[in-house]
Amino acid sequence: TMAHSKAFLVLENFIGGKFVPCPSYIDSYNPSTGDIYCRVPDSGKEEVEAAVKAAKDAFPIWSSKTPLERSQILNKLADLIEDDLEAFAQAESKDQGKTITFARTIDIPRAVYNFRFFASSILHHTTECTEMATMGCMHYTSRTPVGVAGLISPWNLPLYLLTWKIAPAIACGNTVVAKPSEMTSVTAWMMCKLLEKAGVPHGVVNVVFGTGAKAGEALVCHPDVPLISFTGSTLTGQCIMEKSAPHCKRLSLELGGKNPAIIFDDADLTQCIPTTLRSSFANQGEICLCTSRIFVQRGIYSEFLKRFVAEAKKWKVGNPTDPTVDMGALISKEHLEKVRSYVKKAQAEGAKVLCGEGVDSLTLPAGIQKGYFMLPTVIAEVKDESCCMQEEIFGPVTCVVAFDTEEEVIKRANSVKYGLSATVWSSNVGRIHRVAQRLQSGLVWTNCWLIRDLNLPFGGMKASGMGREGAKDSYEFFTEVKTITIKH
Ligand code: NAD
């Protein structure tokens, strides 16, 4: 009924600087309660068409602005998001299920920083020039924005990952059509409300909400969108490659992972254990960089396992609004069931679940008992061939296994289709360098996790993706390069 529907937050697409309603909507759930609380436009071809047109129309003016002019606008937008940090953090936590603490300290500060970072880095690129004295020539390169960029992002770090694409795309002079995940669209919609005040001209940033199959595909298949930057699952990445092949689109694909932690017997366990807990369970294990295969050298295996499980049991799962909670709700009912099914499969194969799902009981306070919660789960005695050791689970489930030698563990760590990130724990510098060199992984953290310098490349090998993002990498991706030869 109308009276009832008034209680929902209703989002609208943002096209050409205006909020426009959509004929049909998708329900969006609050993961902590299981209730519908928001309606997201179910956009399709028509909406995407309008957004691409607005972006095309805005391109000539935006692309002819100087980097400094664009930089000032990006900085202003960063300030405006920062002024509203608390409201953004509350919205992200409610929409995604993540803890308010995580949203306040990681998601939204990073979204702000993404704009500041590219506002700064865009001012410092130089192009190449070479001379060929014998031919009487010099050559130089020039870079120009590509056009309308299609940006598609996932639900795990909604505003964080979307702005990691929007910021470099517009800093380079492109205009964009962005499609956030249909499950977490609220903070992108909130950001749209700030664009005009920041001085972003109409049509430079357009946001079309909806599903992957409808809105996402329409964007990927649109002939006037020459470039797609996508973060999400490997399966969707493959589908996007296929659909964009007839148009020869430029693609950046940041896909899934099955990230190992390798812990040698000379590791400092007082640092390694809390960090590996975080790397396994932060954001409910819903980070592409989360650890889900922990290889521990035989000599410290039982001690590690005992201490790791004891600490995992101390993690507090509960209402994301409670600042003392370590883990909130998973994104959806379907996802929770998928994650749980992996634990069941492991048990059926003879693995041991040491804590969490199916072993310990989870008591939730009133009001969130229908939420999509589960406990941090540690599995041992699992074979390398098991689906739990091969497939991305993307939840609070981690497997711990023993190894003997360096040679052996490198081989086992590399024996999955993915290659996104890895962590190595040892106090032997030589070994750290040797192992880091040989891991098939786009990122290797040693004696730490998740420390990033945005200047440097980010991205995965093998099924974890194609291309890299970072100061120089994103600049190269979002610009077209030309080599010009002058004979004098
Ligand atoms: P997903 O692939 O299901 O969806 C990602 C986005 O793509 C969503 O916006 C979705 O609507 C859209 N989409 C789905 N099908 C589409 C299609 N056919 N055409 C166009 N768009 C389509 O991924 P998800 O479940 O939202 O996110 C989780 C996945 O993302 C995990 O695999 C995780 O590892 C990965 N991820 C990777 C990184 C990275 O940087 N490598 C970062 C975060 C998440």
Coordinates of C-alpha atoms and ligand atoms in Angstrom, one line a residue:
T1 CA 0.0 0.0 0.0
M2 CA 1.0 3.6 -0.4
A3 CA 1.1 4.3 3.3
H4 CA 3.4 1.3 3.8
S5 CA 5.7 2.1 0.9
K6 CA 6.4 5.6 2.3
A7 CA 8.5 4.0 5.0
F8 CA 11.0 2.9 2.4
L9 CA 14.0 4.9 1.2
V10 CA 13.5 5.2 -2.5
L11 CA 16.5 5.8 -4.7
E12 CA 16.5 7.5 -8.1
N13 CA 19.0 7.4 -11.0
F14 CA 21.3 10.4 -11.4
I15 CA 21.4 11.4 -15.0
G16 CA 22.7 14.7 -16.5
G17 CA 22.8 16.3 -13.1
K18 CA 19.2 15.4 -12.2
F19 CA 17.6 12.7 -10.1
V20 CA 15.1 10.8 -12.3
P21 CA 12.7 8.2 -11.1
C22 CA 12.6 4.7 -12.7
P23 CA 9.4 2.8 -13.8
S24 CA 10.4 -0.2 -11.7
Y25 CA 12.3 -0.9 -8.5
I26 CA 14.2 -3.7 -6.7
D27 CA 13.8 -4.4 -3.0
S28 CA 17.0 -3.9 -1.0
Y29 CA 17.3 -5.6 2.4
N30 CA 18.8 -4.5 5.6
P31 CA 21.2 -7.5 6.3
S32 CA 20.9 -7.1 10.1
T33 CA 17.2 -7.4 10.3
G34 CA 16.2 -9.2 7.1
D35 CA 13.7 -6.5 6.3
I36 CA 13.2 -4.6 3.1
Y37 CA 14.2 -1.0 3.8
C38 CA 15.0 0.6 0.5
R39 CA 13.9 0.5 -3.2
V40 CA 16.5 0.7 -5.9
P41 CA 15.8 1.6 -9.5
D42 CA 15.6 -1.5 -11.7
S43 CA 17.2 0.3 -14.7
G44 CA 17.6 -1.2 -18.1
K45 CA 18.6 -0.2 -21.6
E46 CA 16.6 3.0 -21.7
E47 CA 18.0 4.4 -18.5
V48 CA 21.6 3.4 -19.5
E49 CA 21.0 5.0 -22.9
A50 CA 20.0 8.3 -21.3
A51 CA 23.0 8.2 -18.9
V52 CA 25.4 7.5 -21.7
K53 CA 24.0 10.4 -23.8
A54 CA 24.4 12.8 -20.8
A55 CA 28.0 11.6 -20.3
K56 CA 28.7 12.0 -24.0
D57 CA 27.3 15.5 -24.0
A58 CA 29.4 16.5 -21.0
F59 CA 32.6 15.1 -22.4
P60 CA 33.8 18.1 -24.6
I61 CA 33.7 20.6 -21.7
W62 CA 35.0 18.3 -19.0
S63 CA 37.8 16.9 -21.1
S64 CA 39.0 20.4 -22.1
K65 CA 39.3 21.5 -18.5
T66 CA 42.9 21.6 -17.1
P67 CA 44.0 19.0 -14.7
L68 CA 44.2 21.7 -12.0
E69 CA 40.6 22.7 -12.5
R70 CA 39.5 19.1 -12.3
S71 CA 41.7 18.6 -9.3
Q72 CA 40.1 21.4 -7.4
I73 CA 36.6 19.9 -8.0
L74 CA 37.8 16.5 -6.8
N75 CA 39.2 18.0 -3.7
K76 CA 35.9 19.9 -3.0
L77 CA 34.0 16.7 -3.4
A78 CA 36.3 14.9 -1.0
D79 CA 35.7 17.7 1.6
L80 CA 31.9 17.4 1.2
I81 CA 31.9 13.7 1.7
E82 CA 34.2 14.1 4.7
D83 CA 31.8 16.7 6.2
D84 CA 29.1 14.1 6.0
L85 CA 31.3 11.2 7.0
E86 CA 29.1 10.0 9.9
A87 CA 25.9 9.9 7.8
F88 CA 27.8 8.0 5.0
A89 CA 29.2 5.6 7.5
Q90 CA 25.8 4.9 9.1
A91 CA 24.2 4.4 5.7
E92 CA 27.0 2.0 4.5
S93 CA 26.8 0.0 7.7
K94 CA 23.0 -0.3 7.4
D95 CA 23.0 -1.2 3.7
Q96 CA 25.9 -3.6 3.7
G97 CA 25.8 -5.2 7.2
K98 CA 29.4 -4.1 8.0
T99 CA 30.1 -2.7 11.5
I100 CA 29.8 1.0 12.0
T101 CA 33.4 1.0 13.1
F102 CA 34.6 -0.5 9.9
A103 CA 32.5 2.0 7.8
R104 CA 33.7 4.9 9.9
T105 CA 37.4 4.0 9.9
I106 CA 37.9 2.3 6.5
D107 CA 35.1 2.6 3.9
I108 CA 34.3 6.3 4.1
P109 CA 37.7 7.7 4.9
R110 CA 39.0 5.8 1.9
A111 CA 36.3 7.1 -0.4
V112 CA 37.3 10.6 0.7
Y113 CA 41.0 9.8 0.2
N114 CA 40.4 8.3 -3.3
F115 CA 39.2 11.7 -4.5
R116 CA 42.1 13.6 -2.7
F117 CA 44.7 11.1 -4.0
F118 CA 43.7 11.4 -7.7
A119 CA 43.2 15.1 -7.3
S120 CA 46.8 15.3 -6.4
S121 CA 48.3 12.5 -8.6
I122 CA 46.7 13.9 -11.8
L123 CA 48.9 17.0 -11.5
H124 CA 52.2 15.0 -11.5
H125 CA 52.2 12.9 -14.7
T126 CA 54.7 13.5 -17.4
T127 CA 54.8 12.0 -20.9
E128 CA 57.8 10.5 -22.6
C129 CA 60.0 12.0 -25.2
T130 CA 62.9 10.5 -27.1
E131 CA 65.3 11.8 -29.7
M132 CA 66.6 10.1 -32.8
A133 CA 69.5 12.3 -33.8
T134 CA 70.5 10.2 -36.9
M135 CA 67.0 10.5 -38.3
G136 CA 66.6 14.1 -37.3
C137 CA 63.6 13.2 -35.3
M138 CA 62.1 13.5 -31.9
H139 CA 59.2 11.4 -30.6
Y140 CA 56.9 12.2 -27.8
T141 CA 53.7 10.8 -26.4
S142 CA 50.5 12.6 -25.5
R143 CA 47.6 11.3 -23.4
T144 CA 44.0 12.2 -23.7
P145 CA 40.8 11.0 -22.0
V146 CA 39.1 8.1 -23.6
G147 CA 35.4 9.2 -23.5
V148 CA 32.5 7.7 -21.5
A149 CA 33.8 5.2 -18.9
G150 CA 31.5 2.5 -17.7
L151 CA 32.2 1.7 -14.0
I152 CA 30.7 -1.4 -12.3
S153 CA 31.3 -2.1 -8.6
P154 CA 30.5 -4.8 -6.1
W155 CA 28.7 -4.8 -2.7
N156 CA 31.5 -5.5 -0.3
L157 CA 33.1 -2.1 -0.1
P158 CA 30.5 0.0 -1.9
L159 CA 31.5 3.6 -1.9
Y160 CA 35.2 2.8 -1.3
L161 CA 35.4 0.8 -4.6
L162 CA 33.1 2.9 -6.6
T163 CA 35.1 6.1 -5.9
W164 CA 38.4 4.2 -6.6
K165 CA 37.1 4.2 -10.1
I166 CA 35.2 7.5 -10.4
A167 CA 38.1 9.5 -9.1
P168 CA 40.7 8.5 -11.6
A169 CA 38.2 8.4 -14.4
I170 CA 37.1 12.0 -14.0
A171 CA 40.5 13.2 -12.9
C172 CA 41.8 12.1 -16.4
G173 CA 39.0 14.0 -18.1
N174 CA 36.5 11.2 -18.9
T175 CA 32.9 11.3 -18.1
V176 CA 31.3 8.3 -16.4
V177 CA 28.2 6.1 -16.1
A178 CA 28.5 4.1 -12.9
K179 CA 26.5 1.2 -11.8
P180 CA 26.9 0.2 -8.1
S181 CA 25.8 -3.2 -6.8
E182 CA 22.0 -3.4 -6.6
M183 CA 22.5 -4.7 -3.0
T184 CA 24.4 -1.6 -1.8
S185 CA 23.4 1.5 -3.7
V186 CA 22.6 4.0 -1.0
T187 CA 26.0 5.7 -0.5
A188 CA 26.5 6.2 -4.2
W189 CA 23.1 7.9 -4.3
M190 CA 24.1 10.1 -1.4
M191 CA 27.3 11.1 -3.2
C192 CA 25.2 12.2 -6.2
K193 CA 23.6 14.8 -4.0
L194 CA 27.0 16.4 -3.4
L195 CA 28.2 16.6 -7.0
E196 CA 26.6 19.9 -7.9
K197 CA 27.9 21.7 -4.8
A198 CA 31.4 20.3 -5.5
G199 CA 31.3 21.9 -8.9
V200 CA 31.1 18.7 -11.0
P201 CA 29.3 19.8 -14.2
H202 CA 26.0 18.0 -15.1
G203 CA 26.6 14.8 -17.0
V204 CA 30.2 14.2 -15.8
V205 CA 29.1 11.6 -13.2
N206 CA 25.9 9.7 -14.0
V207 CA 24.8 6.8 -11.8
V208 CA 22.4 4.2 -13.0
F209 CA 21.1 1.7 -10.4
G210 CA 20.0 -1.8 -11.1
T211 CA 21.0 -5.4 -11.6
G212 CA 24.0 -6.7 -13.4
A213 CA 21.9 -8.7 -15.9
K214 CA 19.9 -5.7 -17.0
A215 CA 21.6 -2.3 -16.2
G216 CA 25.2 -3.8 -16.1
E217 CA 24.9 -5.6 -19.4
A218 CA 23.3 -2.6 -21.1
L219 CA 26.3 -0.6 -20.1
V220 CA 28.8 -3.2 -21.1
C221 CA 27.1 -3.6 -24.5
H222 CA 26.7 0.1 -25.2
P223 CA 28.7 1.0 -28.3
D224 CA 29.5 4.5 -27.0
V225 CA 31.2 3.3 -23.9
P226 CA 34.7 2.4 -25.0
L227 CA 36.0 1.4 -21.6
I228 CA 34.8 -0.7 -18.7
S229 CA 36.3 -0.8 -15.3
F230 CA 34.8 -3.7 -13.3
T231 CA 35.3 -5.0 -9.8
G232 CA 33.4 -8.2 -8.9
S233 CA 33.4 -11.9 -9.2
T234 CA 35.5 -13.9 -11.8
L235 CA 32.4 -15.3 -13.3
T236 CA 30.9 -11.9 -14.0
G237 CA 34.3 -10.7 -15.3
Q238 CA 34.4 -13.5 -17.8
C239 CA 30.8 -12.6 -18.9
I240 CA 31.9 -8.9 -19.3
M241 CA 34.9 -9.9 -21.4
E242 CA 32.6 -11.9 -23.7
K243 CA 30.0 -9.2 -24.1
S244 CA 32.6 -6.5 -24.7
A245 CA 34.6 -8.5 -27.2
P246 CA 32.6 -7.5 -30.3
H247 CA 33.2 -3.8 -29.4
C248 CA 37.0 -4.3 -28.6
K249 CA 36.5 -2.5 -25.3
R250 CA 39.3 -1.6 -23.0
L251 CA 38.8 -3.6 -19.8
S252 CA 40.1 -3.4 -16.3
L253 CA 38.9 -6.4 -14.3
E254 CA 39.5 -6.8 -10.5
L255 CA 38.1 -10.2 -9.7
G256 CA 38.0 -12.8 -6.9
G257 CA 40.8 -14.3 -4.8
K258 CA 41.7 -17.3 -2.7
N259 CA 44.5 -15.7 -0.8
P260 CA 47.0 -17.7 1.2
A261 CA 48.8 -16.7 4.4
I262 CA 52.1 -18.6 4.8
I263 CA 53.4 -18.7 8.3
F264 CA 57.0 -20.0 8.9
D265 CA 58.2 -21.3 12.2
D266 CA 60.3 -18.2 12.8
A267 CA 57.2 -15.9 12.6
D268 CA 56.4 -13.4 15.4
L269 CA 53.1 -15.0 16.4
T270 CA 52.2 -12.1 18.7
Q271 CA 51.8 -10.0 15.5
C272 CA 50.9 -12.7 13.1
I273 CA 47.8 -14.1 15.1
P274 CA 45.8 -10.9 15.5
T275 CA 46.7 -9.8 11.9
T276 CA 45.7 -13.2 10.5
L277 CA 42.4 -13.0 12.4
R278 CA 41.7 -9.6 10.8
S279 CA 42.8 -10.8 7.4
S280 CA 40.4 -13.8 7.7
F281 CA 37.4 -12.1 9.3
A282 CA 37.5 -8.3 8.7
N283 CA 34.3 -7.1 7.1
Q284 CA 32.8 -10.6 7.7
G285 CA 35.5 -12.0 5.4
E286 CA 33.9 -10.1 2.5
I287 CA 37.0 -8.4 1.2
C288 CA 38.6 -9.7 -2.0
L289 CA 42.0 -9.6 -0.1
C290 CA 40.9 -11.7 2.8
T291 CA 42.9 -14.7 3.8
S292 CA 41.1 -18.1 3.4
R293 CA 44.0 -20.6 3.3
I294 CA 46.5 -20.5 6.2
F295 CA 49.6 -22.6 5.7
V296 CA 51.5 -23.0 9.0
Q297 CA 54.9 -24.7 9.3
R298 CA 54.7 -28.0 11.1
G299 CA 56.8 -27.0 14.1
I300 CA 54.4 -24.3 15.2
Y301 CA 51.2 -25.7 13.7
S302 CA 49.5 -26.9 16.9
E303 CA 50.5 -23.9 18.9
F304 CA 49.3 -21.5 16.2
L305 CA 46.0 -23.4 15.8
K306 CA 45.3 -23.4 19.5
R307 CA 45.9 -19.7 19.9
F308 CA 44.2 -18.7 16.6
V309 CA 41.0 -20.6 17.5
A310 CA 41.0 -19.2 21.0
E311 CA 41.2 -15.7 19.7
A312 CA 38.6 -16.3 16.9
K313 CA 36.2 -17.4 19.6
K314 CA 36.6 -14.0 21.2
W315 CA 35.3 -12.1 18.2
K316 CA 32.0 -10.5 18.9
V317 CA 29.3 -10.9 16.3
G318 CA 26.3 -8.8 16.5
N319 CA 24.5 -5.5 15.7
P320 CA 26.6 -3.5 13.3
T321 CA 25.5 -0.3 15.0
D322 CA 27.2 -1.5 18.3
P323 CA 30.8 0.0 18.2
T324 CA 32.1 -2.9 20.3
V325 CA 31.1 -5.5 17.7
D326 CA 33.9 -7.1 15.6
M327 CA 31.7 -8.6 12.9
G328 CA 28.3 -7.6 11.5
A329 CA 25.9 -9.3 9.1
L330 CA 26.7 -11.0 5.7
I331 CA 25.3 -9.2 2.7
S332 CA 22.2 -11.4 1.9
K333 CA 20.4 -14.5 2.9
E334 CA 21.5 -16.3 -0.3
H335 CA 25.1 -15.4 0.4
L336 CA 24.9 -16.6 4.0
E337 CA 23.5 -19.9 2.8
K338 CA 26.3 -20.3 0.3
V339 CA 29.0 -19.6 2.9
R340 CA 27.4 -22.1 5.3
S341 CA 27.1 -24.7 2.6
Y342 CA 30.9 -24.6 2.2
V343 CA 31.3 -25.4 5.9
K344 CA 28.9 -28.4 5.5
K345 CA 30.8 -29.7 2.4
A346 CA 34.1 -29.5 4.4
Q347 CA 32.6 -31.5 7.2
A348 CA 31.2 -34.1 4.8
E349 CA 34.7 -34.5 3.4
G350 CA 36.1 -35.2 6.8
A351 CA 37.5 -31.8 7.7
K352 CA 37.3 -30.6 11.3
V353 CA 35.4 -27.4 12.1
L354 CA 37.2 -26.0 15.2
C355 CA 35.0 -23.1 15.9
G356 CA 32.1 -21.1 14.6
E357 CA 29.4 -22.4 12.2
G358 CA 27.7 -25.6 13.4
V359 CA 30.0 -25.9 16.4
D360 CA 29.3 -22.8 18.6
S361 CA 26.0 -21.2 19.2
L362 CA 25.4 -17.6 18.2
T363 CA 23.1 -15.6 20.4
L364 CA 21.8 -12.4 18.9
P365 CA 20.1 -9.5 20.7
A366 CA 16.4 -8.8 20.0
G367 CA 15.6 -7.0 16.8
I368 CA 18.4 -8.7 14.7
Q369 CA 17.5 -12.3 15.1
K370 CA 16.5 -12.6 11.5
G371 CA 19.7 -11.0 10.3
Y372 CA 22.3 -12.8 8.2
F373 CA 24.9 -13.4 10.9
M374 CA 27.4 -16.2 11.4
L375 CA 30.4 -16.8 13.6
P376 CA 34.0 -16.7 12.5
T377 CA 34.7 -20.2 11.4
V378 CA 38.0 -22.1 11.4
I379 CA 38.4 -25.4 9.5
A380 CA 41.4 -27.8 9.9
E381 CA 42.4 -31.1 8.4
V382 CA 41.1 -30.1 5.0
K383 CA 42.7 -31.3 1.8
D384 CA 44.2 -28.9 -0.8
E385 CA 41.8 -30.3 -3.4
S386 CA 38.7 -29.5 -1.3
C387 CA 36.4 -26.9 -2.7
C388 CA 37.0 -24.9 0.6
M389 CA 40.7 -24.7 -0.4
Q390 CA 40.0 -24.0 -4.1
E391 CA 37.0 -21.8 -4.4
E392 CA 36.4 -18.2 -3.2
I393 CA 33.9 -18.4 -0.2
F394 CA 33.9 -14.7 0.5
G395 CA 32.7 -15.1 4.1
P396 CA 34.1 -15.5 7.6
V397 CA 35.6 -19.0 6.9
T398 CA 39.3 -19.8 6.9
C399 CA 41.2 -23.1 6.5
V400 CA 44.3 -23.9 8.4
V401 CA 46.8 -26.6 7.1
A402 CA 50.3 -27.6 8.0
F403 CA 53.4 -27.6 5.7
D404 CA 57.0 -28.7 6.0
T405 CA 59.3 -26.9 3.5
E406 CA 59.5 -23.6 1.7
E407 CA 59.5 -25.3 -1.7
E408 CA 56.4 -27.3 -0.9
V409 CA 54.4 -24.3 0.5
I410 CA 55.1 -22.2 -2.6
K411 CA 53.8 -24.9 -4.8
R412 CA 50.7 -25.4 -2.7
A413 CA 50.0 -21.7 -2.3
N414 CA 50.1 -21.4 -6.1
S415 CA 47.9 -24.4 -6.8
V416 CA 44.6 -22.4 -7.2
K417 CA 43.2 -20.6 -10.2
Y418 CA 43.3 -17.2 -8.4
G419 CA 46.3 -14.9 -7.8
L420 CA 45.2 -11.8 -6.0
S421 CA 47.1 -11.4 -2.7
A422 CA 49.2 -13.4 -0.3
T423 CA 50.8 -12.8 3.1
V424 CA 54.1 -14.2 4.3
W425 CA 55.2 -14.4 7.9
S426 CA 58.8 -14.9 8.8
S427 CA 61.7 -13.1 10.4
N428 CA 64.2 -14.4 7.8
V429 CA 64.6 -11.6 5.2
G430 CA 66.1 -13.8 2.5
R431 CA 63.3 -16.2 2.8
I432 CA 60.7 -13.4 2.6
H433 CA 62.2 -12.1 -0.7
R434 CA 62.5 -15.6 -2.1
V435 CA 58.9 -16.6 -1.3
A436 CA 57.4 -13.2 -2.4
Q437 CA 59.2 -13.5 -5.7
R438 CA 57.8 -16.9 -6.5
L439 CA 54.1 -16.5 -5.4
Q440 CA 51.7 -16.1 -8.2
S441 CA 50.0 -13.1 -6.7
G442 CA 49.5 -9.5 -7.6
L443 CA 50.1 -8.3 -4.0
V444 CA 52.3 -9.9 -1.4
W445 CA 52.2 -8.6 2.2
T446 CA 55.0 -9.7 4.5
N447 CA 54.6 -9.5 8.3
C448 CA 51.5 -7.3 7.7
W449 CA 48.2 -7.1 5.8
L450 CA 46.2 -4.5 3.9
I451 CA 48.7 -1.7 4.1
R452 CA 48.4 0.1 0.7
D453 CA 50.2 2.8 -1.0
L454 CA 47.8 4.0 -3.7
N455 CA 50.7 5.0 -5.9
L456 CA 51.6 1.4 -6.6
P457 CA 49.8 -1.1 -8.8
F458 CA 46.8 -3.0 -7.4
G459 CA 45.4 -6.1 -9.1
G460 CA 45.5 -9.8 -9.6
M461 CA 47.2 -12.5 -11.6
K462 CA 45.5 -15.5 -13.2
A463 CA 41.7 -15.6 -12.6
S464 CA 41.9 -12.7 -10.2
G465 CA 41.9 -10.2 -13.0
M466 CA 43.3 -8.2 -15.8
G467 CA 45.1 -4.9 -15.6
R468 CA 46.2 -2.9 -12.5
E469 CA 44.9 0.2 -10.7
G470 CA 47.0 2.8 -9.0
A471 CA 48.4 6.3 -9.6
K472 CA 50.2 5.5 -12.9
D473 CA 48.2 2.4 -13.8
S474 CA 44.8 4.1 -13.5
Y475 CA 46.1 7.1 -15.4
E476 CA 47.2 4.8 -18.2
F477 CA 44.0 2.9 -18.2
F478 CA 41.8 6.0 -18.3
T479 CA 43.7 7.8 -21.0
E480 CA 44.5 7.0 -24.6
V481 CA 48.2 7.4 -25.6
K482 CA 49.5 8.6 -28.9
T483 CA 53.1 8.7 -30.2
I484 CA 53.9 11.7 -32.3
T485 CA 57.1 12.0 -34.4
I486 CA 58.5 15.3 -35.5
K487 CA 61.2 15.6 -38.1
H488 CA 63.2 18.8 -37.7
Ligands
NAD1 P1 29.4 -9.7 -8.9 O1 30.3 -10.1 -10.0 O2 28.2 -10.6 -8.6 O3 28.8 -8.3 -9.1 C1 29.7 -7.2 -9.2 C2 28.9 -6.1 -10.0 O4 28.7 -6.5 -11.4 C3 27.6 -5.7 -9.5 O5 27.4 -4.3 -9.7 C4 26.6 -6.5 -10.4 O6 25.3 -6.0 -10.5 C5 27.4 -6.4 -11.7 N1 27.0 -7.5 -12.7 C6 26.6 -8.8 -12.4 N2 26.4 -9.4 -13.6 C7 26.7 -8.6 -14.6 C8 26.7 -8.7 -16.0 N3 26.4 -9.8 -16.6 N4 27.1 -7.6 -16.7 C9 27.5 -6.5 -16.1 N5 27.5 -6.3 -14.8 C10 27.1 -7.4 -14.0 O7 30.2 -9.6 -7.6 P2 29.8 -9.3 -6.1 O8 29.1 -10.5 -5.6 O9 29.0 -8.0 -6.1 O10 31.1 -9.0 -5.4 C11 31.9 -10.0 -4.8 C12 33.0 -10.4 -5.7 O11 33.8 -9.2 -6.0 C13 34.0 -11.4 -5.1 O12 34.3 -12.3 -6.0 C14 35.2 -10.5 -4.8 O13 36.4 -11.2 -4.7 C15 35.2 -9.5 -5.9 N6 36.0 -8.4 -5.5 C16 37.2 -8.2 -6.1 C17 38.0 -7.0 -5.7 C18 39.3 -6.8 -6.4 O14 39.8 -5.7 -6.3 N7 39.9 -7.7 -7.1 C19 37.5 -6.2 -4.8 C20 36.2 -6.4 -4.2 C21 35.5 -7.5 -4.6

